[in-house]
Structures are given as structure tokens and as C-alpha cells.
Tab-separated table of C-alpha atoms in Angstrom:
chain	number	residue	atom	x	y	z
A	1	UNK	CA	0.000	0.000	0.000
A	2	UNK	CA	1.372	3.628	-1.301
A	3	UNK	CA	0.552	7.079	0.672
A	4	UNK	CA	-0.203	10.462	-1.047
A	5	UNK	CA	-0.299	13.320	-0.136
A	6	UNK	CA	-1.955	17.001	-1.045
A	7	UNK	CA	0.612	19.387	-2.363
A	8	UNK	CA	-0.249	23.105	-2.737
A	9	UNK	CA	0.995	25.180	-6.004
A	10	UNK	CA	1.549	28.392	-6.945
A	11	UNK	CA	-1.149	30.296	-8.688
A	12	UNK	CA	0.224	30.046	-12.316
A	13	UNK	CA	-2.748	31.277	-14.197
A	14	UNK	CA	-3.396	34.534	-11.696
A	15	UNK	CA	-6.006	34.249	-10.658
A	16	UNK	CA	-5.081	34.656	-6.569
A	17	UNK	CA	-5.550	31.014	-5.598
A	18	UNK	CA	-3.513	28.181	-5.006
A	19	UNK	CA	-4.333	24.997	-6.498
A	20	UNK	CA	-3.525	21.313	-5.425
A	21	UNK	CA	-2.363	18.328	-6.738
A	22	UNK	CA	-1.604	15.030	-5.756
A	23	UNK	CA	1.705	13.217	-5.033
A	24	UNK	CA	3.129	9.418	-4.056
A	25	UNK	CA	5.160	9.304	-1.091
A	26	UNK	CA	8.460	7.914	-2.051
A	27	UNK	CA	9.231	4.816	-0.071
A	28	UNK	CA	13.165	4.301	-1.105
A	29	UNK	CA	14.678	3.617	-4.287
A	30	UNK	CA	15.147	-0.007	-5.773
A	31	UNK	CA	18.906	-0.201	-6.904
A	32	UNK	CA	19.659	-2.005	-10.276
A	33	UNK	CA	21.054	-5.055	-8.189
A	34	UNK	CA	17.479	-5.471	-6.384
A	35	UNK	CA	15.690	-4.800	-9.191
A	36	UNK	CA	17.667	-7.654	-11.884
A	37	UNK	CA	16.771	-10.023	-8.510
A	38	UNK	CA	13.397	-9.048	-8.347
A	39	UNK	CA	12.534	-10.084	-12.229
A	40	UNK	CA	14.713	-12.943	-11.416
A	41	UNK	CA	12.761	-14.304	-8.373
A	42	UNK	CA	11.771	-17.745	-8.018
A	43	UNK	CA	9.114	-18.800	-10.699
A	44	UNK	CA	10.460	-16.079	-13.277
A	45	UNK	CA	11.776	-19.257	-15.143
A	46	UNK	CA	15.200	-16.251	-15.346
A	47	UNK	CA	18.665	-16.861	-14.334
A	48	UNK	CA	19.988	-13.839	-12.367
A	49	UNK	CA	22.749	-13.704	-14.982
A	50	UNK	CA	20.339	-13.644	-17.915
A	51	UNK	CA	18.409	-10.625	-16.688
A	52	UNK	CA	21.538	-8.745	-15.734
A	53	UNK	CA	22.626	-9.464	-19.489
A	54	UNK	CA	19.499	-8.200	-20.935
A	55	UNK	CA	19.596	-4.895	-17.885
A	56	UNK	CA	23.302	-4.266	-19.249
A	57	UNK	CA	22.290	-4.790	-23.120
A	58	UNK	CA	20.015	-2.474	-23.013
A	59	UNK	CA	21.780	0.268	-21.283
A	60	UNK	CA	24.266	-0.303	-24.099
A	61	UNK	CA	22.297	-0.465	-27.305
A	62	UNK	CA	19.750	2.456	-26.409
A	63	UNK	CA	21.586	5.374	-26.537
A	64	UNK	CA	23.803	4.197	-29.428
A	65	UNK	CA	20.317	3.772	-31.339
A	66	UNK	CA	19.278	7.570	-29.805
A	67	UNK	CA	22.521	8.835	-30.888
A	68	UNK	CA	21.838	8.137	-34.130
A	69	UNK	CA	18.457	9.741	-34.673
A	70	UNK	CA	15.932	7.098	-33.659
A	71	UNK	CA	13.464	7.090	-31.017
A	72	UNK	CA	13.309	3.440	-29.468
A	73	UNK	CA	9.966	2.282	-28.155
A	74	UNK	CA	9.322	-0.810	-25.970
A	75	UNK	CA	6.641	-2.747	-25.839
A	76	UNK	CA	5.028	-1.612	-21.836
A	77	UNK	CA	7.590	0.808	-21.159
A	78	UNK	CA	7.294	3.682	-23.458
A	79	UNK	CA	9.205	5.678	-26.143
A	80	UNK	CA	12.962	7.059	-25.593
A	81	UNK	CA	14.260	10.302	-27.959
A	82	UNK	CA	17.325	12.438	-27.515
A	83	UNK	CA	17.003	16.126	-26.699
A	84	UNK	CA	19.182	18.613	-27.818
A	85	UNK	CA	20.119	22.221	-27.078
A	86	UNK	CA	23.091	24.676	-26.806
A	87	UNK	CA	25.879	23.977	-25.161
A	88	UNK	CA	26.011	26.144	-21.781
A	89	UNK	CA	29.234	28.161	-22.695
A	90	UNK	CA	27.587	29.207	-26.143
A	91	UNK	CA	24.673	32.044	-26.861
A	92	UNK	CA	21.605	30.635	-27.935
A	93	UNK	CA	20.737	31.030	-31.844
A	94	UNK	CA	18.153	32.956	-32.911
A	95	UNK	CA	15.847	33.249	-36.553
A	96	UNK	CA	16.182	37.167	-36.722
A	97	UNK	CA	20.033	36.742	-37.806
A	98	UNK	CA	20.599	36.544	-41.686
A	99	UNK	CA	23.692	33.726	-40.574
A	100	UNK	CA	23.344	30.932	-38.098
A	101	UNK	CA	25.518	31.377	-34.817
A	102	UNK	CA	25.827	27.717	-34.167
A	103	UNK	CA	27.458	24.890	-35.677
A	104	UNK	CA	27.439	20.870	-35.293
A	105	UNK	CA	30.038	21.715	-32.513
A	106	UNK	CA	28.087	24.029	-30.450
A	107	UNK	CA	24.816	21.548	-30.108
A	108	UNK	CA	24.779	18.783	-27.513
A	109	UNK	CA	22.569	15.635	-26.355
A	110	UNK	CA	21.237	17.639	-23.354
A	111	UNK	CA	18.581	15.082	-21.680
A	112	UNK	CA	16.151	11.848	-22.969
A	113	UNK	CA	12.965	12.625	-23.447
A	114	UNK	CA	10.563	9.149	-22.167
A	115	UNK	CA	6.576	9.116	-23.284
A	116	UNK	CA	5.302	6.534	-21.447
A	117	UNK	CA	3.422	3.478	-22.673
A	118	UNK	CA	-0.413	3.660	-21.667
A	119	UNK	CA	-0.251	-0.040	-20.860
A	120	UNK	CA	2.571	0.480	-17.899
A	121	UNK	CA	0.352	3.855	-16.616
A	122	UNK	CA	-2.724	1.230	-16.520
A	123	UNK	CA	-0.778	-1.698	-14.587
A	124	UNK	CA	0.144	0.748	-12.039
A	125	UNK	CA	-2.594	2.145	-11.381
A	126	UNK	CA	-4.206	-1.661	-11.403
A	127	UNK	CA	-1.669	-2.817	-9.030
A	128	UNK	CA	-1.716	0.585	-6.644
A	129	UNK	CA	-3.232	0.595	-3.802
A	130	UNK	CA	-3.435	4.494	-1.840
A	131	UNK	CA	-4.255	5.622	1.424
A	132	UNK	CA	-3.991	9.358	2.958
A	133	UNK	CA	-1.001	10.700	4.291
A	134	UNK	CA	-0.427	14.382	4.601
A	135	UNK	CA	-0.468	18.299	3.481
A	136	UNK	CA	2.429	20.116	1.946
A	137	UNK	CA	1.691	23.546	2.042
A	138	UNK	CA	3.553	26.447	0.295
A	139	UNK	CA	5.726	28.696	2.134
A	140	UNK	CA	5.478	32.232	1.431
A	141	UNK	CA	8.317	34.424	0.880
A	142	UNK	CA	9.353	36.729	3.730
A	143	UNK	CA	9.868	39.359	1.121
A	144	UNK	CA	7.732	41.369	-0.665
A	145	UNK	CA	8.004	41.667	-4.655
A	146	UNK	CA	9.835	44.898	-4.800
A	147	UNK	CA	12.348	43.614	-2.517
A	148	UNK	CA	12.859	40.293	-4.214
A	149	UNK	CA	13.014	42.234	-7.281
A	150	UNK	CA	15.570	44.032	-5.338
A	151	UNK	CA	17.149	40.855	-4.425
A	152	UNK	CA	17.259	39.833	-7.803
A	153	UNK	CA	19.192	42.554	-9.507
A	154	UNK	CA	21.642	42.500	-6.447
A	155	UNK	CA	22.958	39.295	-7.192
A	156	UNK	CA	22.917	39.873	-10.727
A	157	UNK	CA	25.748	42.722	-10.283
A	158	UNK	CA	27.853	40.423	-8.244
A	159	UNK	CA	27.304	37.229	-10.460
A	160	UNK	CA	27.139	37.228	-14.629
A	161	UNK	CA	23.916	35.157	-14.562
A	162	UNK	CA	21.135	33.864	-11.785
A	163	UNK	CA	19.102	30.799	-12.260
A	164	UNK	CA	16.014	30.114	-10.721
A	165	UNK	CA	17.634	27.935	-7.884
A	166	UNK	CA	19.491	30.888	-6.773
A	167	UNK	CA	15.924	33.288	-6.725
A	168	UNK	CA	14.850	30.623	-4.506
A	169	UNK	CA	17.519	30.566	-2.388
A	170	UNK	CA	17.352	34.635	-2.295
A	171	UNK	CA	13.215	34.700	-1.500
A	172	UNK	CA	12.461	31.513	-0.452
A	173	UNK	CA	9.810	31.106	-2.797
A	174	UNK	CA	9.039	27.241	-3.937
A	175	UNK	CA	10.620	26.561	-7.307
A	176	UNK	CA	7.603	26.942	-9.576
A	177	UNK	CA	6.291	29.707	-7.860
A	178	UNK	CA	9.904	31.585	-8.154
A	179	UNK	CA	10.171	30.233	-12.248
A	180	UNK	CA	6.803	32.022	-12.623
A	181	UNK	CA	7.300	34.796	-11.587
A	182	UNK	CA	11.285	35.293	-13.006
A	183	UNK	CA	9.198	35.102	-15.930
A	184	UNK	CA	6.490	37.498	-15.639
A	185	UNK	CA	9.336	39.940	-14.133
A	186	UNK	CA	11.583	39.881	-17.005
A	187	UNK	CA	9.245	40.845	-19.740
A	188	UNK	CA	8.792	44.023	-17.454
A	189	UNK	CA	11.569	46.860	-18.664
A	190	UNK	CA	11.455	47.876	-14.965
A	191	UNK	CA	12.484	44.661	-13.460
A	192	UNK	CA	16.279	45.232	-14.824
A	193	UNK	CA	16.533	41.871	-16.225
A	194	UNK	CA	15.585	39.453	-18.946
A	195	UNK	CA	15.648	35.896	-19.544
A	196	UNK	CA	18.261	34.042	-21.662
A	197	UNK	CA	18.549	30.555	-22.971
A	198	UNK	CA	15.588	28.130	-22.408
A	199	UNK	CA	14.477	25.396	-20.756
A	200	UNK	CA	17.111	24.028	-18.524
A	201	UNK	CA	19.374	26.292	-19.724
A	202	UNK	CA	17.631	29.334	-18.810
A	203	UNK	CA	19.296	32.138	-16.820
A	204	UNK	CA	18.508	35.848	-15.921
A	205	UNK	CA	20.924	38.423	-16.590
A	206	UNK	CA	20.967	42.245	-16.715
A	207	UNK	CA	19.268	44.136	-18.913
């Protein structure tokens, strides 16, 4: 049996109210040794050494197949692609430019995108049984906007760049609540800064 628990969230869509979703308590983590055991277990009709074979194989072959341009989808699991972007010590490329900025060389395999299979969201839900556990609740920032804006554009003139881990360390805000709102600020001319780079390699940086 699994616990959950209610989690609030920032307003994204302004409109002055939290909202609140739903999370699994973690348990632990099953290491790849206890997991090739547990599909070896007695009545698997698997030797130990013949799942760790297959385990190893496919950590091999995937992202040899990715590397090469093809998504790889198994049966249950779900879909694997490679994501790309920028590498961090290059400026991002833009469609305004009449020449490209980047080359082959600047570009990297930045993460793995995963779309689940249906079939393994409906087996764990099947197999899932949930009972209550607690309430996370948001806390708010000690600060108010003006001075986290403040807060914002100090640390920008002692550091080239600030991410959205170091707003939160500055306000205290949760993470999406701080991303949100780095947002919203630096369309605003009178924040003093504006956004660079995207996704995970977003920063802020004086404008």
C-alpha cells in the first residue's frame, strides 16, 4: 500500500488562488542489483545472470540507437528520444540573424525525453493501492516583490547570470512559484533583467 499526499501550487494562471495536486510518497529507491533479482525471483523461469545481461544490453544499445536519430519504443515501457540544445558556454541562436551562430560543434545531447506506454500507466494504477497521508503547504516568501526584485538585480551585479535555484535561495519562494514569476518579471523593462537561454538552460541576466 502507497501514501499520497496534497501538495499546494503556486497560482500560475493569476487568478489569486492556489491549487492542489496530488503526489506518491516515495518509499526508497530499488537499486539495479534489487531490481535484476526481483525479475529474477523464483518462478520467473530467469537466471539472475540472464536478466543482468538483458539490464546491461540495453543500457548499451539504447543510446547508441538515440545517438543516431531514432526514437526506441518498448513494448510496456514507453518511447525514448534524444534532446538537444546549446551547449552552456555558447549564446543561444536565434531566426532574426541573416547567418546561423551555431554549428554541429556548439549543439549537444542535453537530456532523454521518455513518453510513457499507456499499458505500464494502466498496470500501475491496477496494481496501486493508496491511502492518505499528509499536506504540503507552500511557504510564502518573507519578502515582498519589490524587494525580491531588489534581491534579484543585487545578485545579478555580483554574479554574470542567476538561475532560478538561486531566486529561490534569495526569497524563499518554492521553485515553480519563483520560475513564474522570473518570468512574468523579465518581460517588465522595470524589473532590470531578462531571460536568456531556455528550458534548462535558462538564466537571468541584466538588462
Amino acid at each position: 500500500m502507497a501514501k499520497y499526499y496534497k501538495k499546494e501550487m503556486a497560482d500560475l494562471n493569476g487568478t489569486g488562488q492556489t491549487q492542489a495536486y496530488y503526489c506518491m510518497q516515495r518509499v526508497g529507491n530499488i537499486s539495479h542489483r534489487k531490481f535484476v533479482d526481483r525479475c529474477a525471483c523464483d518462478g520467473s523461469g530467469l537466471a539472475r545472470s540472464t536478466v543482468e545481461a538483458v539490464v546491461t544490453m540495453i543500457a548499451d544499445v539504447l543510446p547508441h540507437l538515440l545517438a543516431h536519430g531514432y526514437s526506441v519504443s518498448i513494448d510496456g515501457l514507453g518511447t525514448f528520444t534524444a534532446k538537444l540544445s546549446v551547449r552552456d558556454d555558447k549564446e543561444q541562436d536565434g531566426f532574426e540573424q541573416d547567418e546561423p551562430k551555431r554549428n554541429a560543434q556548439s549543439i549537444e545531447v542535453s537530456g532523454i525525453g521518455f513518453r510513457v506506454d499507456k499499458r505500464l500507466v494502466h498496470k500501475t494504477n491496477d496494481d496501486c493501492t493508496l491511502e492518505r497521508g499528509g499536506v504540503c503547504r507552500l511557504c510564502p516568501s518573507a519578502y515582498t516583490l519589490e524587494e525580491r526584485m531588489a534581491l534579484a538585480r543585487d545578485y545579478m551585479e555580483q554574479n554574470a547570470f542567476m538561475r532560478v535555484g538561486n531566486y529561490v535561495a534569495l526569497t524563499g519562494l518554492s521553485r515553480s512559484k519563483a520560475s513564474a514569476e522570473l518570468r512574468r518579471l523579465s518581460q517588465l523593462p522595470e524589473s532590470g533583467f531578462v531571460s536568456r537561454g531556455c528550458g534548462t538552460h535558462k538564466v537571468y541576466v541584466r538588462s
